[in-house]
mmCIF file of C-alpha atoms and ligand atoms in Angstrom:
data_model
loop_
_atom_site.group_PDB
_atom_site.id
_atom_site.type_symbol
_atom_site.label_atom_id
_atom_site.label_comp_id
_atom_site.label_asym_id
_atom_site.label_seq_id
_atom_site.Cartn_x
_atom_site.Cartn_y
_atom_site.Cartn_z
ATOM 1 C CA UNK A 85 -6.349 -34.150 4.185
ATOM 2 C CA UNK A 86 -2.548 -32.918 3.327
ATOM 3 C CA UNK A 87 -0.900 -35.454 6.130
ATOM 4 C CA UNK A 88 -2.950 -38.277 4.903
ATOM 5 C CA UNK A 89 -1.524 -37.827 1.160
ATOM 6 C CA UNK A 90 1.770 -37.779 2.790
ATOM 7 C CA UNK A 91 1.342 -41.077 4.442
ATOM 8 C CA UNK A 92 -0.334 -42.407 0.945
ATOM 9 C CA UNK A 93 2.610 -41.069 -1.120
ATOM 10 C CA UNK A 94 5.231 -43.104 0.959
ATOM 11 C CA UNK A 95 2.968 -46.086 1.128
ATOM 12 C CA UNK A 96 3.135 -48.638 -1.539
ATOM 13 C CA UNK A 97 -0.328 -47.232 -3.213
ATOM 14 C CA UNK A 98 1.376 -44.085 -3.640
ATOM 15 C CA UNK A 99 -1.511 -40.597 -4.680
ATOM 16 C CA UNK A 100 -3.855 -40.879 -7.511
ATOM 17 C CA UNK A 101 -4.175 -38.014 -9.673
ATOM 18 C CA UNK A 102 -6.987 -36.969 -7.919
ATOM 19 C CA UNK A 103 -5.630 -36.538 -4.689
ATOM 20 C CA UNK A 104 -2.485 -34.291 -6.943
ATOM 21 C CA UNK A 105 -5.329 -32.395 -8.341
ATOM 22 C CA UNK A 106 -6.587 -31.532 -4.751
ATOM 23 C CA UNK A 107 -2.944 -30.278 -3.721
ATOM 24 C CA UNK A 108 -3.236 -27.447 -6.576
ATOM 25 C CA UNK A 109 -5.314 -25.711 -4.162
ATOM 26 C CA UNK A 110 -4.389 -27.029 -1.218
ATOM 27 C CA UNK A 111 -2.302 -24.634 1.317
ATOM 28 C CA UNK A 112 1.122 -24.213 -0.195
ATOM 29 C CA UNK A 113 3.633 -23.868 3.211
ATOM 30 C CA UNK A 114 1.652 -27.181 4.197
ATOM 31 C CA UNK A 115 2.247 -28.548 1.252
ATOM 32 C CA UNK A 116 5.878 -27.746 1.220
ATOM 33 C CA UNK A 117 6.327 -29.128 4.889
ATOM 34 C CA UNK A 118 5.029 -32.522 3.872
ATOM 35 C CA UNK A 119 7.013 -32.817 0.191
ATOM 36 C CA UNK A 120 10.139 -31.910 1.855
ATOM 37 C CA UNK A 121 9.461 -34.573 4.682
ATOM 38 C CA UNK A 122 9.141 -37.341 1.537
ATOM 39 C CA UNK A 123 12.325 -36.331 0.422
ATOM 40 C CA UNK A 124 14.085 -36.406 3.628
ATOM 41 C CA UNK A 125 12.593 -40.250 4.215
ATOM 42 C CA UNK A 126 13.383 -41.133 0.405
ATOM 43 C CA UNK A 127 16.907 -39.094 -0.136
ATOM 44 C CA UNK A 128 17.621 -38.225 3.781
ATOM 45 C CA UNK A 129 20.306 -34.965 3.394
ATOM 46 C CA UNK A 130 21.592 -35.868 -0.292
ATOM 47 C CA UNK A 131 21.222 -33.364 -2.797
ATOM 48 C CA UNK A 132 22.657 -34.825 -6.600
ATOM 49 C CA UNK A 133 24.579 -32.355 -8.695
ATOM 50 C CA UNK A 134 24.838 -32.680 -12.428
ATOM 51 C CA UNK A 135 26.061 -30.129 -15.439
ATOM 52 C CA UNK A 136 25.677 -30.086 -19.249
ATOM 53 C CA UNK A 137 27.538 -29.760 -22.295
ATOM 54 C CA UNK A 138 25.921 -28.515 -25.281
ATOM 55 C CA UNK A 139 28.270 -30.354 -27.583
ATOM 56 C CA UNK A 140 26.440 -29.862 -31.023
ATOM 57 C CA UNK A 141 24.122 -26.261 -31.213
ATOM 58 C CA UNK A 142 21.264 -25.449 -33.126
ATOM 59 C CA UNK A 143 19.893 -26.364 -36.613
ATOM 60 C CA UNK A 144 17.713 -29.105 -35.280
ATOM 61 C CA UNK A 145 15.009 -30.090 -37.670
ATOM 62 C CA UNK A 146 12.000 -30.350 -34.956
ATOM 63 C CA UNK A 147 10.020 -27.217 -34.008
ATOM 64 C CA UNK A 148 9.729 -27.185 -30.583
ATOM 65 C CA UNK A 149 8.057 -23.930 -29.677
ATOM 66 C CA UNK A 150 9.759 -23.522 -26.538
ATOM 67 C CA UNK A 151 13.485 -24.400 -27.957
ATOM 68 C CA UNK A 152 16.268 -22.024 -29.257
ATOM 69 C CA UNK A 153 17.690 -24.701 -31.424
ATOM 70 C CA UNK A 154 15.122 -25.230 -33.406
ATOM 71 C CA UNK A 155 16.017 -24.344 -37.111
ATOM 72 C CA UNK A 156 12.030 -23.619 -37.206
ATOM 73 C CA UNK A 157 12.700 -20.176 -35.221
ATOM 74 C CA UNK A 158 15.158 -17.362 -35.699
ATOM 75 C CA UNK A 159 17.081 -17.194 -32.456
ATOM 76 C CA UNK A 160 20.469 -15.990 -31.362
ATOM 77 C CA UNK A 161 21.366 -19.024 -30.453
ATOM 78 C CA UNK A 162 24.744 -20.372 -31.066
ATOM 79 C CA UNK A 163 25.095 -23.096 -33.950
ATOM 80 C CA UNK A 164 28.295 -25.607 -34.203
ATOM 81 C CA UNK A 165 28.619 -28.972 -35.148
ATOM 82 C CA UNK A 166 30.132 -31.332 -32.487
ATOM 83 C CA UNK A 167 32.873 -29.868 -30.241
ATOM 84 C CA UNK A 168 36.265 -30.666 -29.935
ATOM 85 C CA UNK A 169 36.530 -33.676 -27.377
ATOM 86 C CA UNK A 170 39.560 -31.693 -25.837
ATOM 87 C CA UNK A 171 37.048 -29.129 -24.290
ATOM 88 C CA UNK A 172 34.648 -32.112 -23.131
ATOM 89 C CA UNK A 173 37.673 -33.592 -20.845
ATOM 90 C CA UNK A 174 38.593 -29.757 -19.628
ATOM 91 C CA UNK A 175 35.168 -29.290 -18.577
ATOM 92 C CA UNK A 176 34.973 -32.449 -16.944
ATOM 93 C CA UNK A 177 38.594 -32.278 -15.304
ATOM 94 C CA UNK A 178 36.851 -28.720 -13.665
ATOM 95 C CA UNK A 179 33.506 -30.092 -12.585
ATOM 96 C CA UNK A 180 35.523 -33.386 -11.037
ATOM 97 C CA UNK A 181 37.309 -30.871 -9.106
ATOM 98 C CA UNK A 182 33.830 -28.920 -7.784
ATOM 99 C CA UNK A 183 33.150 -32.346 -6.750
ATOM 100 C CA UNK A 184 29.538 -32.389 -9.556
ATOM 101 C CA UNK A 185 28.827 -36.014 -9.661
ATOM 102 C CA UNK A 186 27.051 -36.256 -12.973
ATOM 103 C CA UNK A 187 27.960 -34.739 -16.284
ATOM 104 C CA UNK A 188 25.772 -34.597 -19.757
ATOM 105 C CA UNK A 189 26.641 -34.253 -23.043
ATOM 106 C CA UNK A 190 24.011 -33.000 -25.079
ATOM 107 C CA UNK A 191 23.569 -32.361 -28.629
ATOM 108 C CA UNK A 192 20.747 -30.868 -30.847
ATOM 109 C CA UNK A 193 18.719 -32.910 -33.002
ATOM 110 C CA UNK A 194 16.332 -35.760 -33.068
ATOM 111 C CA UNK A 195 19.283 -38.042 -33.682
ATOM 112 C CA UNK A 196 22.791 -37.992 -33.980
ATOM 113 C CA UNK A 197 24.708 -38.578 -37.230
ATOM 114 C CA UNK A 198 27.009 -42.090 -37.176
ATOM 115 C CA UNK A 199 30.094 -40.188 -36.910
ATOM 116 C CA UNK A 200 28.558 -38.048 -34.207
ATOM 117 C CA UNK A 201 27.539 -41.102 -32.395
ATOM 118 C CA UNK A 202 31.494 -42.345 -32.387
ATOM 119 C CA UNK A 203 31.863 -38.649 -30.637
ATOM 120 C CA UNK A 204 29.655 -39.381 -28.194
ATOM 121 C CA UNK A 205 31.195 -42.717 -27.328
ATOM 122 C CA UNK A 206 34.339 -41.529 -27.102
ATOM 123 C CA UNK A 207 33.122 -38.517 -24.952
ATOM 124 C CA UNK A 208 31.359 -40.569 -22.644
ATOM 125 C CA UNK A 209 34.851 -42.386 -21.893
ATOM 126 C CA UNK A 210 36.387 -39.516 -21.514
ATOM 127 C CA UNK A 211 34.004 -38.084 -18.791
ATOM 128 C CA UNK A 212 34.266 -41.387 -17.077
ATOM 129 C CA UNK A 213 38.148 -41.448 -17.019
ATOM 130 C CA UNK A 214 37.862 -37.952 -15.835
ATOM 131 C CA UNK A 215 36.109 -39.644 -12.773
ATOM 132 C CA UNK A 216 32.310 -38.226 -13.326
ATOM 133 C CA UNK A 217 29.577 -39.815 -14.088
ATOM 134 C CA UNK A 218 28.886 -39.612 -17.746
ATOM 135 C CA UNK A 219 25.163 -38.931 -18.637
ATOM 136 C CA UNK A 220 24.178 -38.053 -22.493
ATOM 137 C CA UNK A 221 21.041 -36.788 -23.775
ATOM 138 C CA UNK A 222 21.388 -36.924 -27.537
ATOM 139 C CA UNK A 223 18.038 -37.582 -28.940
ATOM 140 C CA UNK A 224 15.482 -40.329 -29.984
ATOM 141 C CA UNK A 225 17.646 -43.830 -29.910
ATOM 142 C CA UNK A 226 16.467 -46.597 -31.009
ATOM 143 C CA UNK A 227 17.346 -50.013 -28.127
ATOM 144 C CA UNK A 228 20.713 -50.924 -30.083
ATOM 145 C CA UNK A 229 22.164 -47.729 -29.916
ATOM 146 C CA UNK A 230 21.196 -47.230 -25.750
ATOM 147 C CA UNK A 231 22.921 -50.752 -25.946
ATOM 148 C CA UNK A 232 26.442 -49.464 -27.312
ATOM 149 C CA UNK A 233 25.864 -46.132 -25.362
ATOM 150 C CA UNK A 234 25.640 -48.172 -22.174
ATOM 151 C CA UNK A 235 28.670 -50.588 -22.640
ATOM 152 C CA UNK A 236 30.614 -47.369 -23.577
ATOM 153 C CA UNK A 237 30.249 -46.767 -19.690
ATOM 154 C CA UNK A 238 27.227 -44.461 -19.871
ATOM 155 C CA UNK A 239 25.362 -43.688 -16.547
ATOM 156 C CA UNK A 240 22.245 -42.401 -17.227
ATOM 157 C CA UNK A 241 20.298 -41.688 -20.876
ATOM 158 C CA UNK A 242 18.278 -38.362 -20.353
ATOM 159 C CA UNK A 243 15.234 -37.442 -22.918
ATOM 160 C CA UNK A 244 12.642 -35.421 -21.789
ATOM 161 C CA UNK A 245 8.629 -35.866 -22.952
ATOM 162 C CA UNK A 246 8.507 -31.832 -22.358
ATOM 163 C CA UNK A 247 4.856 -31.991 -21.781
ATOM 164 C CA UNK A 248 2.068 -34.438 -21.447
ATOM 165 C CA UNK A 249 0.620 -36.357 -24.146
ATOM 166 C CA UNK A 250 -2.366 -34.102 -24.650
ATOM 167 C CA UNK A 251 -0.302 -31.136 -24.909
ATOM 168 C CA UNK A 252 2.383 -31.936 -26.631
ATOM 169 C CA UNK A 253 1.151 -31.371 -30.298
ATOM 170 C CA UNK A 254 0.860 -27.642 -29.384
ATOM 171 C CA UNK A 255 4.425 -27.837 -28.816
ATOM 172 C CA UNK A 256 5.957 -30.345 -31.302
ATOM 173 C CA UNK A 257 4.442 -31.163 -34.700
ATOM 174 C CA UNK A 258 7.438 -32.781 -36.350
ATOM 175 C CA UNK A 259 8.276 -36.004 -34.517
ATOM 176 C CA UNK A 260 5.281 -37.721 -32.344
ATOM 177 C CA UNK A 261 4.817 -38.433 -28.432
ATOM 178 C CA UNK A 262 5.360 -42.148 -28.955
ATOM 179 C CA UNK A 263 8.865 -41.529 -30.774
ATOM 180 C CA UNK A 264 9.980 -40.066 -27.287
ATOM 181 C CA UNK A 265 7.900 -42.839 -25.192
ATOM 182 C CA UNK A 266 9.590 -45.522 -26.656
ATOM 183 C CA UNK A 267 12.899 -44.266 -26.581
ATOM 184 C CA UNK A 268 12.205 -43.748 -22.646
ATOM 185 C CA UNK A 269 10.964 -47.528 -22.735
ATOM 186 C CA UNK A 270 13.863 -48.969 -24.263
ATOM 187 C CA UNK A 271 16.105 -47.406 -22.161
ATOM 188 C CA UNK A 272 14.524 -48.435 -18.938
ATOM 189 C CA UNK A 273 14.025 -51.543 -20.589
ATOM 190 C CA UNK A 274 17.845 -52.431 -20.956
ATOM 191 C CA UNK A 275 18.467 -51.653 -17.421
ATOM 192 C CA UNK A 276 19.811 -47.891 -18.020
ATOM 193 C CA UNK A 277 19.340 -44.949 -15.189
ATOM 194 C CA UNK A 278 16.708 -42.992 -17.039
ATOM 195 C CA UNK A 279 16.513 -39.361 -16.329
ATOM 196 C CA UNK A 280 13.228 -38.182 -18.117
ATOM 197 C CA UNK A 281 11.074 -35.127 -17.550
ATOM 198 C CA UNK A 282 9.919 -31.906 -18.998
ATOM 199 C CA UNK A 283 9.648 -28.039 -19.127
ATOM 200 C CA UNK A 284 6.697 -26.116 -17.819
ATOM 201 C CA UNK A 285 5.205 -22.457 -18.576
ATOM 202 C CA UNK A 286 4.270 -23.547 -21.879
ATOM 203 C CA UNK A 287 0.610 -22.860 -21.856
ATOM 204 C CA UNK A 288 0.018 -26.453 -20.290
ATOM 205 C CA UNK A 289 -2.884 -26.791 -17.759
ATOM 206 C CA UNK A 290 -1.706 -27.892 -13.939
ATOM 207 C CA UNK A 291 -4.350 -31.005 -15.236
ATOM 208 C CA UNK A 292 -1.576 -31.668 -17.945
ATOM 209 C CA UNK A 293 1.504 -31.266 -15.286
ATOM 210 C CA UNK A 294 -0.161 -34.110 -13.416
ATOM 211 C CA UNK A 295 -0.889 -36.028 -16.654
ATOM 212 C CA UNK A 296 3.145 -35.800 -17.071
ATOM 213 C CA UNK A 297 3.879 -37.016 -13.814
ATOM 214 C CA UNK A 298 1.381 -39.865 -13.806
ATOM 215 C CA UNK A 299 2.931 -41.075 -17.578
ATOM 216 C CA UNK A 300 6.583 -40.920 -15.764
ATOM 217 C CA UNK A 301 5.344 -42.917 -12.898
ATOM 218 C CA UNK A 302 4.157 -45.496 -15.127
ATOM 219 C CA UNK A 303 7.101 -45.318 -17.026
ATOM 220 C CA UNK A 304 9.182 -46.177 -14.312
ATOM 221 C CA UNK A 305 12.188 -43.633 -14.424
ATOM 222 C CA UNK A 306 14.461 -42.808 -11.850
ATOM 223 C CA UNK A 307 15.145 -39.528 -12.027
ATOM 224 C CA UNK A 308 12.839 -36.513 -13.560
ATOM 225 C CA UNK A 309 14.113 -33.018 -14.365
ATOM 226 C CA UNK A 310 12.154 -30.342 -14.025
ATOM 227 C CA UNK A 311 12.811 -27.362 -16.294
ATOM 228 C CA UNK A 312 10.821 -23.989 -16.499
ATOM 229 C CA UNK A 313 10.538 -21.709 -19.398
ATOM 230 C CA UNK A 314 12.998 -19.167 -20.173
ATOM 231 C CA UNK A 315 11.047 -17.437 -23.010
ATOM 232 C CA UNK A 316 13.452 -16.952 -26.064
ATOM 233 C CA UNK A 317 13.010 -14.034 -28.295
ATOM 234 C CA UNK A 318 12.707 -15.341 -31.819
ATOM 235 C CA UNK A 319 10.727 -18.437 -30.587
ATOM 236 C CA UNK A 320 6.627 -19.081 -30.468
ATOM 237 C CA UNK A 321 6.790 -18.343 -27.081
ATOM 238 C CA UNK A 322 8.938 -15.782 -26.500
ATOM 239 C CA UNK A 323 6.300 -13.510 -24.722
ATOM 240 C CA UNK A 324 4.948 -16.366 -22.279
ATOM 241 C CA UNK A 325 5.000 -15.278 -18.661
ATOM 242 C CA UNK A 326 7.765 -17.650 -16.887
ATOM 243 C CA UNK A 327 5.810 -19.587 -13.712
ATOM 244 C CA UNK A 328 6.111 -17.765 -10.397
ATOM 245 C CA UNK A 329 8.782 -18.972 -7.794
ATOM 246 C CA UNK A 330 5.196 -20.065 -5.752
ATOM 247 C CA UNK A 331 3.734 -22.095 -8.714
ATOM 248 C CA UNK A 332 7.764 -23.446 -9.253
ATOM 249 C CA UNK A 333 7.641 -24.728 -5.617
ATOM 250 C CA UNK A 334 3.898 -26.131 -6.026
ATOM 251 C CA UNK A 335 5.016 -28.045 -9.138
ATOM 252 C CA UNK A 336 7.987 -29.230 -7.530
ATOM 253 C CA UNK A 337 6.257 -30.635 -4.635
ATOM 254 C CA UNK A 338 3.252 -32.030 -6.213
ATOM 255 C CA UNK A 339 5.853 -33.821 -8.219
ATOM 256 C CA UNK A 340 7.683 -35.096 -5.570
ATOM 257 C CA UNK A 341 4.344 -36.400 -3.892
ATOM 258 C CA UNK A 342 3.140 -38.451 -6.998
ATOM 259 C CA UNK A 343 6.771 -39.430 -7.612
ATOM 260 C CA UNK A 344 8.445 -40.256 -4.466
ATOM 261 C CA UNK A 345 11.289 -42.960 -5.504
ATOM 262 C CA UNK A 346 12.390 -40.753 -8.240
ATOM 263 C CA UNK A 347 15.407 -38.021 -7.980
ATOM 264 C CA UNK A 348 13.954 -34.811 -8.781
ATOM 265 C CA UNK A 349 16.066 -31.897 -10.221
ATOM 266 C CA UNK A 350 15.576 -28.820 -10.932
ATOM 267 C CA UNK A 351 17.263 -27.925 -14.203
ATOM 268 C CA UNK A 352 17.066 -25.227 -16.923
ATOM 269 C CA UNK A 353 14.879 -21.934 -15.685
ATOM 270 C CA UNK A 354 15.729 -22.209 -12.415
ATOM 271 C CA UNK A 355 17.904 -18.795 -12.680
ATOM 272 C CA UNK A 356 15.133 -17.221 -14.641
ATOM 273 C CA UNK A 357 12.318 -18.653 -11.952
ATOM 274 C CA UNK A 358 14.114 -17.818 -8.632
ATOM 275 C CA UNK A 359 15.651 -14.801 -7.320
ATOM 276 C CA UNK A 360 19.684 -15.207 -6.726
ATOM 277 C CA UNK A 361 18.886 -15.215 -2.822
ATOM 278 C CA UNK A 362 16.202 -17.578 -2.837
ATOM 279 C CA UNK A 363 17.419 -20.096 -5.674
ATOM 280 C CA UNK A 364 18.915 -22.795 -3.546
ATOM 281 C CA UNK A 365 15.142 -22.755 -1.597
ATOM 282 C CA UNK A 366 13.929 -24.925 -4.366
ATOM 283 C CA UNK A 367 15.398 -28.010 -2.229
ATOM 284 C CA UNK A 368 12.848 -27.277 0.439
ATOM 285 C CA UNK A 369 10.290 -27.935 -2.236
ATOM 286 C CA UNK A 370 11.439 -31.708 -2.144
ATOM 287 C CA UNK A 371 13.381 -31.365 -4.989
ATOM 288 C CA UNK A 372 16.764 -33.742 -4.602
ATOM 289 C CA UNK A 373 19.323 -32.183 -7.273
ATOM 290 C CA UNK A 374 19.748 -29.538 -9.167
ATOM 291 C CA UNK A 375 21.910 -28.789 -12.640
ATOM 292 C CA UNK A 376 24.612 -26.436 -12.002
ATOM 293 C CA UNK A 377 26.267 -24.088 -14.247
ATOM 294 C CA UNK A 378 25.496 -23.132 -17.849
ATOM 295 C CA UNK A 379 22.053 -24.309 -19.333
ATOM 296 C CA UNK A 380 21.908 -25.273 -23.225
ATOM 297 C CA UNK A 381 21.592 -21.935 -24.590
ATOM 298 C CA UNK A 382 21.156 -19.866 -21.464
ATOM 299 C CA UNK A 383 23.208 -18.698 -18.738
ATOM 300 C CA UNK A 384 23.266 -20.478 -15.430
ATOM 301 C CA UNK A 385 24.173 -19.291 -12.431
ATOM 302 C CA UNK A 386 27.315 -19.731 -10.373
ATOM 303 C CA UNK A 387 28.502 -23.110 -9.963
ATOM 304 C CA UNK A 388 30.956 -22.534 -6.824
ATOM 305 C CA UNK A 389 27.347 -20.474 -5.296
ATOM 306 C CA UNK A 390 25.030 -22.996 -5.921
ATOM 307 C CA UNK A 391 27.595 -25.917 -3.980
ATOM 308 C CA UNK A 392 28.099 -23.334 -1.434
ATOM 309 C CA UNK A 393 24.650 -22.854 -1.108
ATOM 310 C CA UNK A 394 24.124 -26.902 -0.755
ATOM 311 C CA UNK A 395 26.423 -27.338 1.811
ATOM 312 C CA UNK A 396 24.765 -24.880 4.030
ATOM 313 C CA UNK A 397 21.305 -26.793 3.201
ATOM 314 C CA UNK A 398 23.006 -29.740 4.228
ATOM 315 C CA UNK A 399 24.056 -28.348 7.459
ATOM 316 C CA UNK A 400 20.851 -26.531 8.316
ATOM 317 C CA UNK A 401 18.224 -29.775 7.878
HETATM 318 S S1 LIG B 711 14.083 -29.661 -27.576
HETATM 319 FE FE1 LIG B 711 15.786 -31.039 -29.059
HETATM 320 S S2 LIG B 711 14.074 -31.995 -30.622
HETATM 321 FE FE2 LIG B 711 13.373 -29.985 -29.922
HETATM 322 S S3 LIG B 711 14.196 -28.298 -31.445
HETATM 323 FE FE3 LIG B 711 14.981 -28.290 -29.446
HETATM 324 S S4 LIG B 711 16.905 -29.582 -29.529
HETATM 325 FE FE4 LIG B 711 15.289 -30.017 -31.350
#
């Protein structure tokens, strides 16, 4: 059955949500064998790398239950206004030396102010000048603003849906799911490369994880970041238990079956879920990229170590 779903996944029809539901209880090692084959067919040995910089931190008006930056929660997350552009230039130079491919400016908040937007435009130009692909994750955007970002040289717009429509009211009440969907639709519509995914371990069911993948497929996003909850003290989810390594691998594999054409990037929470020795094993799941370096408000792993492991992965496969 798994082999049949593999063939269906790489064919034009793709697999259905019911097929994906079958994979939730199927043998993990067999699923991983085939999800990795899909990755090899679609992306060969390539492993895309990206990094982010938290350019404006904290004081967000939104109440996302998992987020350290929401002003609705009392956390120790740093709070600062838009950083000096020299820091973005310096970080770009360092990442370029390490051959990291993409670098994203990320800001807290539902949408930037006009003056922040001008700084984001400048940051995109700086990152591009330094030889990296400039990405941005700066909240809900109108079509006009997205066009301005694209004209400035933006390579990818990142905007997560976070979870499925049916679970969203449990994690955010200050904006609607459609606010996020509309941003993604506008970005796809104007021809931006769109990176849109979610965070897992919030209390959502497997059905809701599959529901999110189906939505991402329908939106035709080219890249899907997969984040795992790192429960932050002071947030409503501080006592959630992070997903296990096995659950994370199963999720990545099912996403690979459902979204064979999309780059699947393992982002926040990789260092929470995976032990140091197995952090790179996520690539055997069918993922085609990883975020390196620090996350928004939490520490990540060593960039050099991740890049060394990626080279090993490429040589071994
Ligand atoms: S996830 Fe984004 S929108 Fe939600 S609280 Fe955090 S910074 Fe604000």
